Tab-separated table of C-alpha atoms in Angstrom:
chain	number	residue	atom	x	y	z
A	1	MET	CA	-3.654	28.817	-12.108
A	2	LYS	CA	-1.284	25.998	-11.196
A	3	LYS	CA	-0.855	25.587	-7.466
A	4	SER	CA	2.452	25.175	-5.624
A	5	LEU	CA	3.245	21.577	-4.644
A	6	THR	CA	5.495	22.474	-1.687
A	7	THR	CA	7.649	25.325	-0.360
A	8	ARG	CA	11.397	25.854	-0.400
A	9	ALA	CA	11.649	25.298	3.365
A	10	TYR	CA	10.137	21.828	3.021
A	11	THR	CA	11.897	20.672	-0.170
A	12	VAL	CA	14.673	18.637	1.502
A	13	PRO	CA	12.368	16.964	4.076
A	14	PHE	CA	9.957	16.181	1.234
A	15	ILE	CA	12.706	14.470	-0.798
A	16	LEU	CA	14.014	12.492	2.191
A	17	VAL	CA	10.605	11.250	3.286
A	18	THR	CA	9.625	10.411	-0.296
A	19	SER	CA	12.611	8.037	-0.458
A	20	LEU	CA	10.859	5.925	2.189
A	21	PHE	CA	7.913	5.364	-0.146
A	22	PHE	CA	10.237	3.609	-2.598
A	23	LEU	CA	11.586	1.470	0.223
A	24	TRP	CA	8.320	0.020	1.483
A	25	GLY	CA	6.960	-0.335	-2.063
A	26	PHE	CA	9.908	-2.604	-2.841
A	27	ALA	CA	9.500	-4.577	0.401
A	28	ARG	CA	5.770	-5.176	-0.072
A	29	ALA	CA	6.030	-6.109	-3.762
A	30	ILE	CA	8.550	-8.876	-3.013
A	31	LEU	CA	5.697	-10.743	-1.351
A	32	ASP	CA	4.017	-11.116	-4.732
A	33	VAL	CA	6.811	-13.379	-5.992
A	34	LEU	CA	7.501	-15.029	-2.620
A	35	ASN	CA	4.083	-16.706	-2.820
A	36	LYS	CA	5.041	-18.696	-5.892
A	37	HIS	CA	8.631	-19.227	-4.728
A	38	PHE	CA	7.585	-20.761	-1.402
A	39	GLN	CA	5.013	-22.938	-3.154
A	40	ASP	CA	7.874	-24.370	-5.230
A	41	THR	CA	10.591	-24.603	-2.584
A	42	LEU	CA	8.593	-25.443	0.551
A	43	ASP	CA	5.942	-27.586	-1.187
A	44	VAL	CA	2.911	-25.614	0.083
A	45	ASP	CA	-0.395	-24.855	-1.651
A	46	ILE	CA	-1.863	-21.427	-2.489
A	47	THR	CA	-3.791	-21.161	0.774
A	48	GLN	CA	-0.696	-21.962	2.862
A	49	SER	CA	1.505	-19.516	0.956
A	50	ALA	CA	-1.183	-16.858	1.483
A	51	MET	CA	-0.019	-16.745	5.107
A	52	ILE	CA	2.794	-14.525	3.798
A	53	GLN	CA	0.248	-11.779	3.183
A	54	VAL	CA	-1.726	-12.596	6.330
A	55	VAL	CA	1.181	-12.174	8.782
A	56	THR	CA	2.534	-9.130	6.942
A	57	TYR	CA	-0.677	-7.172	6.965
A	58	LEU	CA	-1.634	-8.432	10.400
A	59	GLY	CA	1.585	-6.732	11.510
A	60	TYR	CA	0.278	-3.465	10.071
A	61	PHE	CA	-3.034	-3.910	11.870
A	62	LEU	CA	-1.499	-4.675	15.277
A	63	MET	CA	1.211	-2.025	15.097
A	64	ALA	CA	-0.661	0.914	13.513
A	65	ILE	CA	-2.111	2.380	16.741
A	66	PRO	CA	1.079	1.815	18.817
A	67	ALA	CA	2.992	3.486	15.986
A	68	GLY	CA	0.629	6.457	16.083
A	69	MET	CA	1.055	6.775	19.866
A	70	PHE	CA	4.846	6.572	19.506
A	71	ILE	CA	4.861	9.270	16.806
A	72	ASN	CA	2.535	11.496	18.834
A	73	ARG	CA	4.992	11.364	21.703
A	74	PHE	CA	8.401	11.277	19.991
A	75	GLY	CA	7.764	12.827	16.576
A	76	TYR	CA	8.017	11.836	12.923
A	77	ARG	CA	11.802	11.457	12.696
A	78	ARG	CA	12.128	9.020	15.605
A	79	GLY	CA	9.144	7.106	14.253
A	80	VAL	CA	10.970	6.700	10.945
A	81	VAL	CA	14.243	5.615	12.561
A	82	PHE	CA	12.509	3.081	14.812
A	83	GLY	CA	10.591	1.686	11.846
A	84	LEU	CA	13.759	1.352	9.793
A	85	SER	CA	15.444	-0.466	12.691
A	86	LEU	CA	12.632	-3.029	12.877
A	87	PHE	CA	12.755	-3.436	9.096
A	88	ALA	CA	16.500	-4.146	9.168
A	89	ALA	CA	16.169	-6.621	12.052
A	90	GLY	CA	13.511	-8.630	10.203
A	91	ALA	CA	15.557	-8.640	6.996
A	92	PHE	CA	18.717	-9.927	8.701
A	93	LEU	CA	16.718	-12.667	10.457
A	94	PHE	CA	16.095	-14.217	7.034
A	95	ILE	CA	19.586	-15.729	7.315
A	96	PRO	CA	18.896	-18.025	10.311
A	97	SER	CA	15.365	-18.639	9.007
A	98	ALA	CA	16.787	-20.063	5.791
A	99	GLN	CA	18.815	-22.527	7.858
A	100	MET	CA	15.594	-23.706	9.534
A	101	GLY	CA	13.915	-24.086	6.143
A	102	THR	CA	10.318	-23.785	7.379
A	103	LEU	CA	7.538	-21.437	6.302
A	104	ASN	CA	6.858	-20.420	9.922
A	105	ALA	CA	10.415	-19.166	10.370
A	106	PHE	CA	10.090	-16.885	7.356
A	107	LEU	CA	6.678	-15.694	8.553
A	108	VAL	CA	8.227	-14.433	11.811
A	109	CYS	CA	10.717	-12.356	9.809
A	110	LEU	CA	8.009	-10.924	7.592
A	111	PHE	CA	5.922	-10.011	10.645
A	112	ILE	CA	8.841	-8.036	12.150
A	113	ILE	CA	9.416	-6.248	8.824
A	114	ALA	CA	5.704	-5.420	8.663
A	115	CYS	CA	5.844	-3.838	12.120
A	116	GLY	CA	8.669	-1.635	10.890
A	117	LEU	CA	6.743	-0.713	7.749
A	118	ALA	CA	3.740	0.252	9.878
A	119	PHE	CA	5.928	2.815	11.669
A	120	LEU	CA	7.279	4.137	8.362
A	121	GLU	CA	3.891	4.508	6.708
A	122	THR	CA	2.185	5.954	9.791
A	123	SER	CA	4.981	8.552	9.925
A	124	ALA	CA	5.450	9.369	6.256
A	125	ASN	CA	1.930	9.484	4.808
A	126	PRO	CA	0.513	12.247	7.052
A	127	TYR	CA	3.885	14.042	7.167
A	128	VAL	CA	3.915	14.474	3.387
A	129	THR	CA	0.387	15.913	3.408
A	130	GLU	CA	1.628	18.683	5.723
A	131	LEU	CA	4.837	19.583	3.836
A	132	GLY	CA	3.250	22.379	1.829
A	133	PRO	CA	-0.050	24.097	1.050
A	134	GLU	CA	-3.162	22.287	2.263
A	135	GLU	CA	-4.896	22.550	-1.126
A	136	THR	CA	-2.147	20.482	-2.825
A	137	SER	CA	-1.787	17.854	-0.079
A	138	THR	CA	-3.485	15.117	-2.137
A	139	SER	CA	-1.348	15.841	-5.195
A	140	ARG	CA	1.794	15.890	-3.019
A	141	LEU	CA	0.973	12.517	-1.468
A	142	ASN	CA	0.259	11.065	-4.918
A	143	LEU	CA	3.687	12.232	-6.110
A	144	SER	CA	5.430	10.598	-3.139
A	145	GLN	CA	3.360	7.452	-3.647
A	146	SER	CA	4.584	7.372	-7.262
A	147	PHE	CA	7.988	6.364	-5.915
A	148	ASN	CA	6.234	3.651	-3.940
A	149	GLY	CA	5.055	2.421	-7.355
A	150	MET	CA	8.631	2.552	-8.639
A	151	GLY	CA	9.772	0.260	-5.826
A	152	SER	CA	6.769	-1.983	-6.453
A	153	PHE	CA	7.590	-2.618	-10.108
A	154	LEU	CA	11.333	-3.070	-9.536
A	155	ALA	CA	10.835	-5.730	-6.829
A	156	PRO	CA	9.195	-8.448	-8.976
A	157	LEU	CA	11.482	-7.539	-11.871
A	158	ILE	CA	14.725	-7.891	-9.900
A	159	VAL	CA	13.775	-10.447	-7.254
A	160	GLY	CA	11.573	-12.401	-9.675
A	161	HIS	CA	14.508	-12.721	-12.089
A	162	PHE	CA	16.750	-13.812	-9.215
A	163	LEU	CA	14.344	-16.402	-7.793
A	164	PHE	CA	12.975	-17.732	-11.085
A	165	GLY	CA	15.943	-17.046	-13.352
A	166	GLY	CA	17.216	-20.615	-13.488
A	167	GLY	CA	14.649	-21.741	-16.035
A	168	THR	CA	13.006	-24.216	-13.633
A	169	ASP	CA	11.268	-21.579	-11.490
A	170	GLY	CA	14.380	-21.132	-9.381
A	171	GLU	CA	13.912	-23.778	-6.712
A	172	GLU	CA	17.546	-23.482	-5.634
A	173	ALA	CA	17.675	-19.666	-5.458
A	174	ASP	CA	18.689	-18.305	-2.066
A	175	VAL	CA	15.913	-15.980	-0.870
A	176	THR	CA	18.149	-14.582	1.894
A	177	LEU	CA	20.315	-12.550	-0.507
A	178	PRO	CA	17.662	-9.960	-1.489
A	179	TYR	CA	16.790	-9.450	2.170
A	180	LEU	CA	20.432	-9.179	3.199
A	181	VAL	CA	20.960	-6.427	0.610
A	182	MET	CA	17.788	-4.660	1.766
A	183	GLY	CA	18.878	-4.907	5.409
A	184	VAL	CA	22.201	-3.190	4.688
A	185	PHE	CA	20.466	-0.483	2.619
A	186	VAL	CA	17.876	0.151	5.339
A	187	VAL	CA	20.585	0.550	7.995
A	188	LEU	CA	22.257	3.218	5.854
A	189	ILE	CA	18.947	5.066	5.433
A	190	ALA	CA	18.342	4.869	9.202
A	191	ILE	CA	21.752	6.450	9.855
A	192	ILE	CA	20.903	9.339	7.497
A	193	PHE	CA	17.557	9.973	9.185
A	194	SER	CA	19.124	9.822	12.649
A	195	MET	CA	21.559	12.569	11.639
A	196	VAL	CA	19.197	15.018	9.908
A	197	LYS	CA	16.688	17.292	11.590
A	198	LEU	CA	13.189	17.175	10.166
A	199	PRO	CA	10.746	19.980	10.991
A	200	GLU	CA	8.128	18.646	13.401
A	201	ILE	CA	4.889	20.046	12.018
A	202	LYS	CA	1.927	20.462	14.321
A	203	SER	CA	-1.495	21.175	12.895
A	204	VAL	CA	-2.945	24.306	14.377
A	205	THR	CA	-6.449	25.668	14.589
A	206	SER	CA	-7.252	29.300	14.000
A	207	GLN	CA	-7.626	31.263	17.196
A	208	ASN	CA	-11.024	32.425	15.961
A	209	ASP	CA	-12.337	28.834	15.735
A	210	GLU	CA	-14.483	27.477	18.503
A	211	PRO	CA	-13.245	24.259	20.163
A	212	SER	CA	-14.804	21.184	18.547
A	213	SER	CA	-15.041	17.442	19.205
A	214	LEU	CA	-11.991	16.967	16.978
A	215	GLN	CA	-9.769	19.304	19.004
A	216	SER	CA	-8.077	18.076	22.132
A	217	ALA	CA	-4.925	18.403	24.177
A	218	ALA	CA	-2.188	15.791	24.198
A	219	SER	CA	-3.305	14.041	27.339
A	220	GLU	CA	-4.041	10.310	27.336
A	221	GLY	CA	-7.681	10.823	28.316
A	222	GLU	CA	-8.316	13.309	25.532
A	223	ARG	CA	-6.512	11.065	23.001
A	224	THR	CA	-9.050	8.379	23.897
A	225	SER	CA	-11.777	10.945	23.333
A	226	SER	CA	-10.186	11.743	19.978
A	227	PHE	CA	-10.403	8.103	18.887
A	228	SER	CA	-14.053	8.075	19.944
A	229	ALA	CA	-14.783	11.264	18.002
A	230	LEU	CA	-13.165	9.886	14.863
A	231	LEU	CA	-15.061	6.627	15.148
A	232	HIS	CA	-18.304	8.634	15.303
A	233	ASN	CA	-17.382	10.747	12.259
A	234	PRO	CA	-19.416	9.108	9.409
A	235	MET	CA	-17.350	10.454	6.503
A	236	PHE	CA	-14.049	9.521	8.155
A	237	MET	CA	-15.349	6.016	8.842
A	238	LEU	CA	-16.512	5.648	5.233
A	239	GLY	CA	-13.042	6.723	4.139
A	240	LEU	CA	-11.574	4.131	6.509
A	241	LEU	CA	-13.802	1.443	4.962
A	242	ALA	CA	-12.937	2.580	1.425
A	243	LEU	CA	-9.214	2.415	2.189
A	244	LEU	CA	-9.628	-1.059	3.707
A	245	CYS	CA	-11.481	-2.232	0.598
A	246	TYR	CA	-8.836	-0.689	-1.653
A	247	GLU	CA	-6.158	-2.655	0.206
A	248	ILE	CA	-8.195	-5.853	-0.177
A	249	GLY	CA	-8.509	-5.287	-3.919
A	250	GLU	CA	-4.975	-4.106	-4.636
A	251	ILE	CA	-3.132	-6.646	-2.490
A	252	SER	CA	-5.332	-9.527	-3.662
A	253	ILE	CA	-4.598	-8.720	-7.308
A	254	ASN	CA	-0.849	-8.321	-6.774
A	255	SER	CA	-0.531	-11.447	-4.662
A	256	TYR	CA	-2.596	-13.562	-7.031
A	257	PHE	CA	-1.131	-12.179	-10.271
A	258	VAL	CA	1.744	-14.637	-10.808
A	259	ILE	CA	-0.394	-17.591	-9.734
A	260	PHE	CA	-3.262	-16.553	-12.045
A	261	THR	CA	-1.127	-15.939	-15.122
A	262	THR	CA	0.788	-19.214	-14.759
A	263	ASP	CA	-2.454	-21.182	-14.299
A	264	MET	CA	-4.352	-19.469	-17.120
A	265	GLY	CA	-1.653	-18.816	-19.685
A	266	GLY	CA	0.701	-21.742	-19.248
A	267	ILE	CA	3.672	-19.380	-18.894
A	268	THR	CA	6.607	-19.673	-16.503
A	269	SER	CA	6.790	-17.935	-13.149
A	270	LYS	CA	9.722	-15.877	-14.407
A	271	THR	CA	7.695	-14.513	-17.334
A	272	ALA	CA	4.711	-13.920	-15.062
A	273	SER	CA	6.862	-11.855	-12.683
A	274	TYR	CA	7.987	-9.725	-15.656
A	275	ILE	CA	4.354	-9.167	-16.676
A	276	LEU	CA	3.569	-8.172	-13.076
A	277	SER	CA	6.404	-5.644	-13.271
A	278	LEU	CA	4.805	-4.239	-16.428
A	279	GLY	CA	1.542	-3.810	-14.538
A	280	LEU	CA	3.354	-2.032	-11.729
A	281	VAL	CA	5.067	0.275	-14.229
A	282	VAL	CA	1.579	1.263	-15.385
A	283	PHE	CA	0.703	1.718	-11.690
A	284	MET	CA	3.674	4.034	-11.140
A	285	VAL	CA	2.978	6.081	-14.285
A	286	GLY	CA	-0.650	6.386	-13.201
A	287	ARG	CA	0.405	7.997	-9.936
A	288	PHE	CA	2.631	10.535	-11.688
A	289	ILE	CA	-0.214	11.399	-14.066
A	290	GLY	CA	-2.723	11.553	-11.219
A	291	SER	CA	-0.465	13.832	-9.181
A	292	ALA	CA	-0.266	16.268	-12.103
A	293	LEU	CA	-3.995	16.135	-12.918
A	294	MET	CA	-5.012	16.788	-9.316
A	295	LEU	CA	-3.288	20.163	-9.477
A	296	VAL	CA	-6.109	21.224	-11.818
A	297	MET	CA	-8.892	18.711	-10.969
A	298	ARG	CA	-10.731	17.895	-7.758
A	299	ALA	CA	-9.338	14.795	-6.047
A	300	GLU	CA	-12.877	13.515	-5.447
A	301	THR	CA	-13.666	13.651	-9.181
A	302	MET	CA	-10.447	11.839	-10.059
A	303	LEU	CA	-11.187	9.147	-7.484
A	304	LEU	CA	-14.697	8.583	-8.862
A	305	LEU	CA	-13.422	8.248	-12.434
A	306	CYS	CA	-10.671	5.830	-11.429
A	307	ALA	CA	-12.987	3.725	-9.269
A	308	SER	CA	-15.347	3.438	-12.253
A	309	GLY	CA	-12.425	2.273	-14.386
A	310	SER	CA	-11.348	-0.377	-11.861
A	311	VAL	CA	-14.889	-1.759	-11.458
A	312	THR	CA	-15.163	-2.009	-15.245
A	313	CYS	CA	-11.785	-3.731	-15.592
A	314	MET	CA	-12.589	-6.330	-12.930
A	315	ALA	CA	-15.940	-7.068	-14.586
A	316	PHE	CA	-14.198	-7.659	-17.922
A	317	VAL	CA	-11.499	-9.836	-16.298
A	318	LEU	CA	-14.239	-12.053	-14.859
A	319	CYS	CA	-16.125	-12.259	-18.180
A	320	THR	CA	-13.176	-12.809	-20.523
A	321	GLY	CA	-11.495	-15.206	-18.095
A	322	ALA	CA	-14.670	-17.272	-17.843
A	323	PHE	CA	-14.977	-17.432	-21.648
A	324	ALA	CA	-11.322	-18.451	-21.928
A	325	GLN	CA	-11.926	-21.355	-19.564
A	326	GLN	CA	-14.871	-22.484	-21.701
A	327	GLY	CA	-12.587	-23.011	-24.699
A	328	ALA	CA	-12.740	-19.564	-26.322
A	329	PRO	CA	-9.887	-18.530	-28.655
A	330	ALA	CA	-6.522	-17.816	-27.018
A	331	TRP	CA	-6.859	-14.074	-27.618
A	332	VAL	CA	-9.786	-13.977	-25.171
A	333	GLY	CA	-7.475	-15.134	-22.366
A	334	VAL	CA	-4.936	-12.520	-23.411
A	335	LEU	CA	-7.697	-9.921	-23.257
A	336	SER	CA	-8.367	-10.761	-19.601
A	337	LEU	CA	-4.692	-10.050	-18.911
A	338	VAL	CA	-4.957	-6.727	-20.774
A	339	PHE	CA	-7.845	-5.632	-18.542
A	340	LEU	CA	-5.900	-6.780	-15.477
A	341	ILE	CA	-2.950	-4.582	-16.521
A	342	ALA	CA	-5.285	-1.664	-17.327
A	343	ASN	CA	-6.685	-1.834	-13.791
A	344	TYR	CA	-3.265	-0.808	-12.442
A	345	LEU	CA	-3.675	2.568	-14.147
A	346	PHE	CA	-7.036	3.206	-12.485
A	347	GLU	CA	-6.191	1.922	-8.998
A	348	SER	CA	-2.878	3.778	-8.861
A	349	ILE	CA	-4.160	6.990	-7.266
A	350	MET	CA	-6.614	5.371	-4.859
A	351	PHE	CA	-4.537	4.869	-1.705
A	352	PRO	CA	-2.983	8.349	-1.446
A	353	THR	CA	-6.193	10.038	-2.569
A	354	ILE	CA	-8.472	8.235	-0.112
A	355	PHE	CA	-5.858	8.667	2.639
A	356	SER	CA	-5.571	12.409	2.078
A	357	LEU	CA	-9.321	12.971	1.716
A	358	ALA	CA	-10.028	11.014	4.893
A	359	LEU	CA	-7.487	13.111	6.862
A	360	ALA	CA	-8.815	16.433	5.554
A	361	GLY	CA	-10.029	18.659	8.364
A	362	LEU	CA	-8.761	16.512	11.259
A	363	LYS	CA	-6.256	19.221	12.252
A	364	GLU	CA	-4.462	18.210	15.493
A	365	HIS	CA	-5.878	14.715	15.141
A	366	THR	CA	-4.106	14.034	11.873
A	367	LYS	CA	-1.676	11.620	13.568
A	368	THR	CA	-4.509	9.811	15.347
A	369	GLY	CA	-6.485	9.523	12.117
A	370	SER	CA	-3.372	8.329	10.304
A	371	SER	CA	-2.822	5.518	12.798
A	372	LEU	CA	-6.398	4.318	12.262
A	373	LEU	CA	-6.028	4.514	8.482
A	374	MET	CA	-2.759	2.585	8.665
A	375	MET	CA	-4.645	-0.351	10.143
A	376	THR	CA	-6.265	-0.880	6.737
A	377	PRO	CA	-3.405	-2.896	5.166
A	378	VAL	CA	-4.871	-5.742	7.230
A	379	GLY	CA	-7.034	-5.988	4.117
A	380	GLY	CA	-4.106	-7.943	2.690
A	381	CYS	CA	-5.366	-10.838	4.785
A	382	GLY	CA	-8.245	-10.911	2.320
A	383	PHE	CA	-5.873	-12.748	0.000
A	384	LEU	CA	-6.488	-15.784	2.196
A	385	LEU	CA	-10.107	-15.741	0.965
A	386	VAL	CA	-8.900	-15.281	-2.615
A	387	ALA	CA	-6.551	-18.257	-2.218
A	388	TRP	CA	-9.313	-20.392	-0.745
A	389	ILE	CA	-11.657	-19.527	-3.628
A	390	ALA	CA	-8.888	-20.299	-6.150
A	391	ASP	CA	-8.192	-23.697	-4.571
A	392	ALA	CA	-11.919	-24.527	-4.351
A	393	THR	CA	-13.242	-23.171	-7.670
A	394	THR	CA	-11.571	-21.754	-10.796
A	395	PRO	CA	-8.594	-19.411	-11.350
A	396	VAL	CA	-10.950	-16.609	-12.507
A	397	THR	CA	-13.603	-16.626	-9.759
A	398	PRO	CA	-11.428	-14.914	-7.066
A	399	PHE	CA	-11.591	-11.622	-8.997
A	400	VAL	CA	-15.091	-11.081	-7.632
A	401	ILE	CA	-13.365	-9.957	-4.400
A	402	PRO	CA	-11.516	-6.939	-5.901
A	403	LEU	CA	-14.639	-6.134	-7.972
A	404	LEU	CA	-16.687	-5.684	-4.792
A	405	ALA	CA	-13.813	-3.856	-3.077
A	406	PHE	CA	-13.485	-1.238	-5.832
A	407	LEU	CA	-17.252	-0.792	-5.810
A	408	VAL	CA	-16.986	0.416	-2.185
A	409	VAL	CA	-14.293	2.901	-3.252
A	410	TRP	CA	-16.671	4.173	-5.948
A	411	ILE	CA	-19.397	4.709	-3.327
A	412	TYR	CA	-16.984	6.708	-1.124
A	413	ALA	CA	-15.920	8.938	-4.022
A	414	TRP	CA	-19.563	9.511	-5.006
A	415	ARG	CA	-20.513	10.394	-1.412
A	416	LYS	CA	-17.593	12.872	-1.150
A	417	LEU	CA	-18.633	14.606	-4.358
A	418	ARG	CA	-22.275	14.746	-3.257
A	419	ALA	CA	-21.222	16.241	0.108
A	420	ILE	CA	-19.292	18.994	-1.701
A	421	ARG	CA	-22.166	19.879	-4.015
A	422	SER	CA	-24.856	19.854	-1.326
């Protein structure tokens, strides 16, 4: 029997909050073309341009716990509005940063935007899991995350065409325009959220349940105890590690995609950004399919199958890419790109699925657990290691990083399934 995704009372809040997933998907995916753009316009190497990812995801890491504390005190809606305000401020600061013309100036803007995104994601991800029946929370989060995938594929398509559309990789394109448009759009969204009333859902424990180490009041001392309890929860911590490794793998692939395809295939940055958009379309479709399948299949089983697919794809990318560099026929290099695109299908459901599974059973500590999980985008800093390997070795070698990362996700999925069956 097909389960209900949400209830009528939560339909409007679900639609409004889901719109935020599109927003931060678009904002994060722009980084994947900014790397190449700043290499061209600011004359920096891969390792230097990787600081774009480092400062962005460092912002997530530093702001995740403060965001969780803010949301615990003031609620989901105010967390969203505050996050949108930070996002807009960082976007508008691109205008004076362009006048300075230095990488550091742009990095400050991206850091501010990242702080805003940390508030949005810390608010929206756990909120969506609670907007309906508990048994469909993973499927519901996957559906919302599908719109994150929509924003992710549109960003390199639109912004990549704008920045690289001149035929010479777009050195003269004004990067401030996309951020100015985003800033105006974000302000409008913030106004809408400040005017609507979202139901503030609080997880409750059955009156028949005995108090446990994961149940506490809202006092500061007991919140500290809650953090300690979560940190001593082995399955939650494994989920935290799996989510961190997923972020390392996913962000490394996205950030390196345009650089890899231009180095290996001899194609232009504009064409590479279109191919990246194709991969992100596959990513988005994968989340819609995964959301539907998890209404009839265990989320843990789906995660294990997809992790197996990603590990296999990364292994084939490494093998075919290495053969292509040794002078193999051109179709071998194309095959490595095919496996890279196929990986987007398998990795698509990983973030929302791991996130939801890790939060399962935390009850009143859902917000606290969410703030810890939202520190994991710091895995994007792993792209710095990918960039260093690319500069020091070959264009193919860096894919060993996402291979190992997806292997950790596979271990988490296997452990979850074993825990259920035991």
